[in-house]
PDB file of C-alpha atoms in Angstrom:
ATOM      1  CA  MET A 213       5.594  19.968   9.165  1.00  0.00           C
ATOM      2  CA  ASP A 214       7.572  22.916   7.784  1.00  0.00           C
ATOM      3  CA  PHE A 215       6.303  25.841   5.701  1.00  0.00           C
ATOM      4  CA  TYR A 216       6.787  24.057   2.352  1.00  0.00           C
ATOM      5  CA  THR A 217       5.529  20.568   3.252  1.00  0.00           C
ATOM      6  CA  ILE A 218       2.265  19.515   1.636  1.00  0.00           C
ATOM      7  CA  TRP A 219       2.070  15.837   2.650  1.00  0.00           C
ATOM      8  CA  GLU A 220       4.350  13.494   4.542  1.00  0.00           C
ATOM      9  CA  SER A 221       4.561   9.804   5.404  1.00  0.00           C
ATOM     10  CA  ALA A 222       7.089   7.607   7.140  1.00  0.00           C
ATOM     11  CA  HIS A 223       9.064   7.267   3.895  1.00  0.00           C
ATOM     12  CA  PHE A 224       8.386  10.352   1.768  1.00  0.00           C
ATOM     13  CA  ARG A 225       7.696  14.069   1.846  1.00  0.00           C
ATOM     14  CA  LEU A 226       5.863  16.019  -0.838  1.00  0.00           C
ATOM     15  CA  SER A 227       6.654  19.720  -0.728  1.00  0.00           C
ATOM     16  CA  GLN A 228       6.571  22.922  -2.699  1.00  0.00           C
ATOM     17  CA  SER A 229      10.031  23.761  -4.007  1.00  0.00           C
ATOM     18  CA  TYR A 230      12.037  25.923  -1.656  1.00  0.00           C
ATOM     19  CA  ASP A 231      14.519  26.666  -4.447  1.00  0.00           C
ATOM     20  CA  PHE A 232      12.273  27.849  -7.278  1.00  0.00           C
ATOM     21  CA  ARG A 233       9.601  30.552  -6.976  1.00  0.00           C
ATOM     22  CA  PHE A 234       7.006  28.765  -9.083  1.00  0.00           C
ATOM     23  CA  PRO A 235       3.705  27.609  -7.510  1.00  0.00           C
ATOM     24  CA  GLY A 236       3.270  23.883  -7.966  1.00  0.00           C
ATOM     25  CA  TYR A 237       6.938  23.053  -8.500  1.00  0.00           C
ATOM     26  CA  LEU A 238       6.982  20.009  -6.229  1.00  0.00           C
ATOM     27  CA  PHE A 239       9.697  17.910  -4.616  1.00  0.00           C
ATOM     28  CA  VAL A 240       9.289  14.288  -3.558  1.00  0.00           C
ATOM     29  CA  GLU A 241      12.004  13.457  -1.066  1.00  0.00           C
ATOM     30  CA  CYS A 242      12.832  10.037   0.359  1.00  0.00           C
ATOM     31  CA  HIS A 243      13.499   9.965   4.118  1.00  0.00           C
ATOM     32  CA  SER A 244      15.576   6.781   4.090  1.00  0.00           C
ATOM     33  CA  GLY A 245      18.477   8.184   2.108  1.00  0.00           C
ATOM     34  CA  VAL A 246      18.442   5.555  -0.628  1.00  0.00           C
ATOM     35  CA  ARG A 247      20.356   6.408  -3.773  1.00  0.00           C
ATOM     36  CA  ARG A 248      18.695   4.039  -6.253  1.00  0.00           C
ATOM     37  CA  LEU A 249      15.201   2.699  -6.795  1.00  0.00           C
ATOM     38  CA  ASN A 250      16.542  -0.830  -6.278  1.00  0.00           C
ATOM     39  CA  ASP A 251      17.505   0.138  -2.712  1.00  0.00           C
ATOM     40  CA  PHE A 252      13.911   0.651  -1.553  1.00  0.00           C
ATOM     41  CA  GLY A 253      12.663  -1.551   1.246  1.00  0.00           C
ATOM     42  CA  PRO A 254       9.361  -3.407   1.374  1.00  0.00           C
ATOM     43  CA  GLY A 255       6.437  -1.159   0.506  1.00  0.00           C
ATOM     44  CA  GLU A 256       8.538   1.885  -0.395  1.00  0.00           C
ATOM     45  CA  SER A 257       8.168   1.436  -4.165  1.00  0.00           C
ATOM     46  CA  GLU A 258       4.405   1.278  -3.838  1.00  0.00           C
ATOM     47  CA  GLU A 259       4.406   4.318  -1.558  1.00  0.00           C
ATOM     48  CA  LEU A 260       6.610   6.230  -4.014  1.00  0.00           C
ATOM     49  CA  ALA A 261       4.112   5.501  -6.794  1.00  0.00           C
ATOM     50  CA  ALA A 262       1.305   6.736  -4.528  1.00  0.00           C
ATOM     51  CA  VAL A 263       3.076   9.996  -3.623  1.00  0.00           C
ATOM     52  CA  LEU A 264       3.976  10.702  -7.274  1.00  0.00           C
ATOM     53  CA  LYS A 265       0.352  10.045  -8.186  1.00  0.00           C
ATOM     54  CA  LEU A 266      -0.791  12.364  -5.369  1.00  0.00           C
ATOM     55  CA  GLY A 267       1.539  15.131  -6.570  1.00  0.00           C
ATOM     56  CA  GLU A 268       0.334  14.802 -10.136  1.00  0.00           C
ATOM     57  CA  ARG A 269      -3.311  14.794  -9.024  1.00  0.00           C
ATOM     58  CA  LEU A 270      -2.792  17.945  -6.940  1.00  0.00           C
ATOM     59  CA  LEU A 271      -1.205  19.709  -9.905  1.00  0.00           C
ATOM     60  CA  ASP A 272      -4.026  18.635 -12.209  1.00  0.00           C
ATOM     61  CA  LEU A 273      -6.668  19.904  -9.785  1.00  0.00           C
ATOM     62  CA  LEU A 274      -5.001  23.120  -8.617  1.00  0.00           C
ATOM     63  CA  ILE A 275      -2.796  24.278 -11.521  1.00  0.00           C
ATOM     64  CA  ARG A 276      -4.310  22.509 -14.554  1.00  0.00           C
ATOM     65  CA  PRO A 277      -1.031  22.299 -16.478  1.00  0.00           C
ATOM     66  CA  GLU A 278      -0.762  21.168 -20.072  1.00  0.00           C
ATOM     67  CA  ARG A 279       2.060  18.783 -19.078  1.00  0.00           C
ATOM     68  CA  ILE A 280       3.703  17.600 -15.881  1.00  0.00           C
ATOM     69  CA  TYR A 281       7.413  16.855 -15.994  1.00  0.00           C
ATOM     70  CA  VAL A 282       8.782  14.285 -13.535  1.00  0.00           C
ATOM     71  CA  LEU A 283      12.549  14.225 -13.031  1.00  0.00           C
ATOM     72  CA  LYS A 284      14.672  11.978 -10.785  1.00  0.00           C
ATOM     73  CA  PHE A 285      17.852  13.410  -9.323  1.00  0.00           C
ATOM     74  CA  GLY A 286      20.567  12.661  -6.829  1.00  0.00           C
ATOM     75  CA  GLU A 287      23.268  15.236  -7.510  1.00  0.00           C
ATOM     76  CA  SER A 288      23.273  18.083  -4.993  1.00  0.00           C
ATOM     77  CA  ASP A 289      21.768  15.658  -2.472  1.00  0.00           C
ATOM     78  CA  ASP A 290      22.827  12.006  -2.813  1.00  0.00           C
ATOM     79  CA  ARG A 291      19.416  10.816  -1.693  1.00  0.00           C
ATOM     80  CA  ILE A 292      17.012   9.967  -4.453  1.00  0.00           C
ATOM     81  CA  HIS A 293      14.458  12.722  -5.004  1.00  0.00           C
ATOM     82  CA  PHE A 294      12.046  13.793  -7.691  1.00  0.00           C
ATOM     83  CA  HIS A 295      10.901  17.098  -9.148  1.00  0.00           C
ATOM     84  CA  LEU A 296       7.329  17.472 -10.452  1.00  0.00           C
ATOM     85  CA  ILE A 297       7.036  20.534 -12.658  1.00  0.00           C
ATOM     86  CA  PRO A 298       3.723  21.806 -14.020  1.00  0.00           C
ATOM     87  CA  ARG A 299       4.280  23.073 -17.550  1.00  0.00           C
ATOM     88  CA  THR A 300       1.477  25.573 -17.900  1.00  0.00           C
ATOM     89  CA  ALA A 301       0.468  27.563 -20.966  1.00  0.00           C
ATOM     90  CA  GLU A 302       1.844  30.670 -19.230  1.00  0.00           C
ATOM     91  CA  LEU A 303       5.219  29.016 -18.578  1.00  0.00           C
ATOM     92  CA  LEU A 304       5.428  27.874 -22.190  1.00  0.00           C
ATOM     93  CA  LYS A 305       4.554  31.370 -23.433  1.00  0.00           C
ATOM     94  CA  SER A 306       7.254  32.946 -21.240  1.00  0.00           C
ATOM     95  CA  TYR A 307       9.764  30.404 -22.528  1.00  0.00           C
ATOM     96  CA  LEU A 308       8.776  30.941 -26.172  1.00  0.00           C
ATOM     97  CA  ASP A 309       8.925  34.728 -25.795  1.00  0.00           C
ATOM     98  CA  GLU A 310      12.691  34.280 -25.400  1.00  0.00           C
ATOM     99  CA  ARG A 311      13.358  31.131 -27.407  1.00  0.00           C
ATOM    100  CA  GLN A 312      12.438  29.679 -30.754  1.00  0.00           C
ATOM    101  CA  GLY A 313      10.363  26.570 -30.549  1.00  0.00           C
ATOM    102  CA  SER A 314       7.502  24.614 -31.984  1.00  0.00           C
ATOM    103  CA  PRO A 315       5.711  21.411 -31.005  1.00  0.00           C
ATOM    104  CA  PRO A 316       6.814  18.955 -29.858  1.00  0.00           C
ATOM    105  CA  TYR A 317       8.556  21.055 -27.208  1.00  0.00           C
ATOM    106  CA  ASN A 318      11.670  19.951 -25.359  1.00  0.00           C
ATOM    107  CA  GLY A 319      10.789  19.552 -21.681  1.00  0.00           C
ATOM    108  CA  ALA A 320      14.441  19.438 -20.627  1.00  0.00           C
ATOM    109  CA  LEU A 321      15.130  22.817 -22.253  1.00  0.00           C
ATOM    110  CA  ILE A 322      11.972  24.328 -20.756  1.00  0.00           C
ATOM    111  CA  THR A 323      12.993  23.006 -17.320  1.00  0.00           C
ATOM    112  CA  ALA A 324      16.507  24.431 -17.629  1.00  0.00           C
ATOM    113  CA  TRP A 325      15.004  27.776 -18.675  1.00  0.00           C
ATOM    114  CA  LEU A 326      12.647  27.704 -15.673  1.00  0.00           C
ATOM    115  CA  TRP A 327      15.559  27.044 -13.308  1.00  0.00           C
ATOM    116  CA  ALA A 328      17.342  30.120 -14.643  1.00  0.00           C
ATOM    117  CA  ASN A 329      14.263  32.352 -14.825  1.00  0.00           C
ATOM    118  CA  ALA A 330      11.761  31.314 -12.130  1.00  0.00           C
ATOM    119  CA  GLY A 331      12.421  34.473 -10.151  1.00  0.00           C
ATOM    120  CA  ARG A 332      11.501  36.661 -13.122  1.00  0.00           C
ATOM    121  CA  LEU A 333       8.072  35.092 -13.637  1.00  0.00           C
ATOM    122  CA  GLY A 334       6.445  37.341 -11.046  1.00  0.00           C
ATOM    123  CA  HIS A 335       5.162  34.828  -8.499  1.00  0.00           C
ATOM    124  CA  SER A 336       4.938  36.269  -5.000  1.00  0.00           C
ATOM    125  CA  ASP A 337       5.354  34.670  -1.591  1.00  0.00           C
ATOM    126  CA  ALA A 338       1.565  34.928  -1.303  1.00  0.00           C
ATOM    127  CA  ASP A 339       1.160  32.928  -4.554  1.00  0.00           C
ATOM    128  CA  ILE A 340       3.401  30.208  -3.129  1.00  0.00           C
ATOM    129  CA  GLN A 341       1.606  30.181   0.240  1.00  0.00           C
ATOM    130  CA  ASP A 342      -1.813  30.073  -1.443  1.00  0.00           C
ATOM    131  CA  PHE A 343      -0.745  27.050  -3.485  1.00  0.00           C
ATOM    132  CA  ILE A 344       0.722  25.279  -0.430  1.00  0.00           C
ATOM    133  CA  SER A 345      -2.414  25.889   1.654  1.00  0.00           C
ATOM    134  CA  SER A 346      -4.694  24.660  -1.124  1.00  0.00           C
ATOM    135  CA  ALA A 347      -2.500  21.621  -1.772  1.00  0.00           C
ATOM    136  CA  GLN A 348      -2.405  20.717   1.939  1.00  0.00           C
ATOM    137  CA  ARG A 349      -6.210  20.843   2.172  1.00  0.00           C
ATOM    138  CA  MET A 350      -6.639  18.903  -1.061  1.00  0.00           C
ATOM    139  CA  SER A 351      -4.082  16.253  -0.080  1.00  0.00           C
ATOM    140  CA  GLU A 352      -5.969  15.642   3.175  1.00  0.00           C
ATOM    141  CA  GLN A 353      -9.157  15.041   1.170  1.00  0.00           C
ATOM    142  CA  LEU A 354      -7.419  12.785  -1.360  1.00  0.00           C
ATOM    143  CA  THR A 355      -5.568  10.648   1.192  1.00  0.00           C
ATOM    144  CA  SER A 356      -8.260  10.207   3.845  1.00  0.00           C
TER     145      SER A 356
END
């Protein structure tokens, strides 16, 4: 298991983002290299649902976000993968300090803003490591 990995199975890995300095920004990566949901083999769809549920549960318990965004991609890496992004009150405030907005908020615009500004939000390597350590311990409890 590498520094960022929180939980791993034969088919999937749940990890803290290695691209964005934001505790709780999670990746769900598929080991098999499939490009579409229809390409999953037996049991993989059910396991994907379980790992997405695990990621969301970890965020609810450890971050307590107001919303959790789930995005499916396959651009920079052809393999299907998902981003789970905790939209906290603090993230929303930082976004609104620079942008106009009122409810209902646009999650896509907030996500794009986070991608451009994650480094400015002040999260340290220690913040990231603390989240990873807590998420690893919690995932062991939730999956055993």
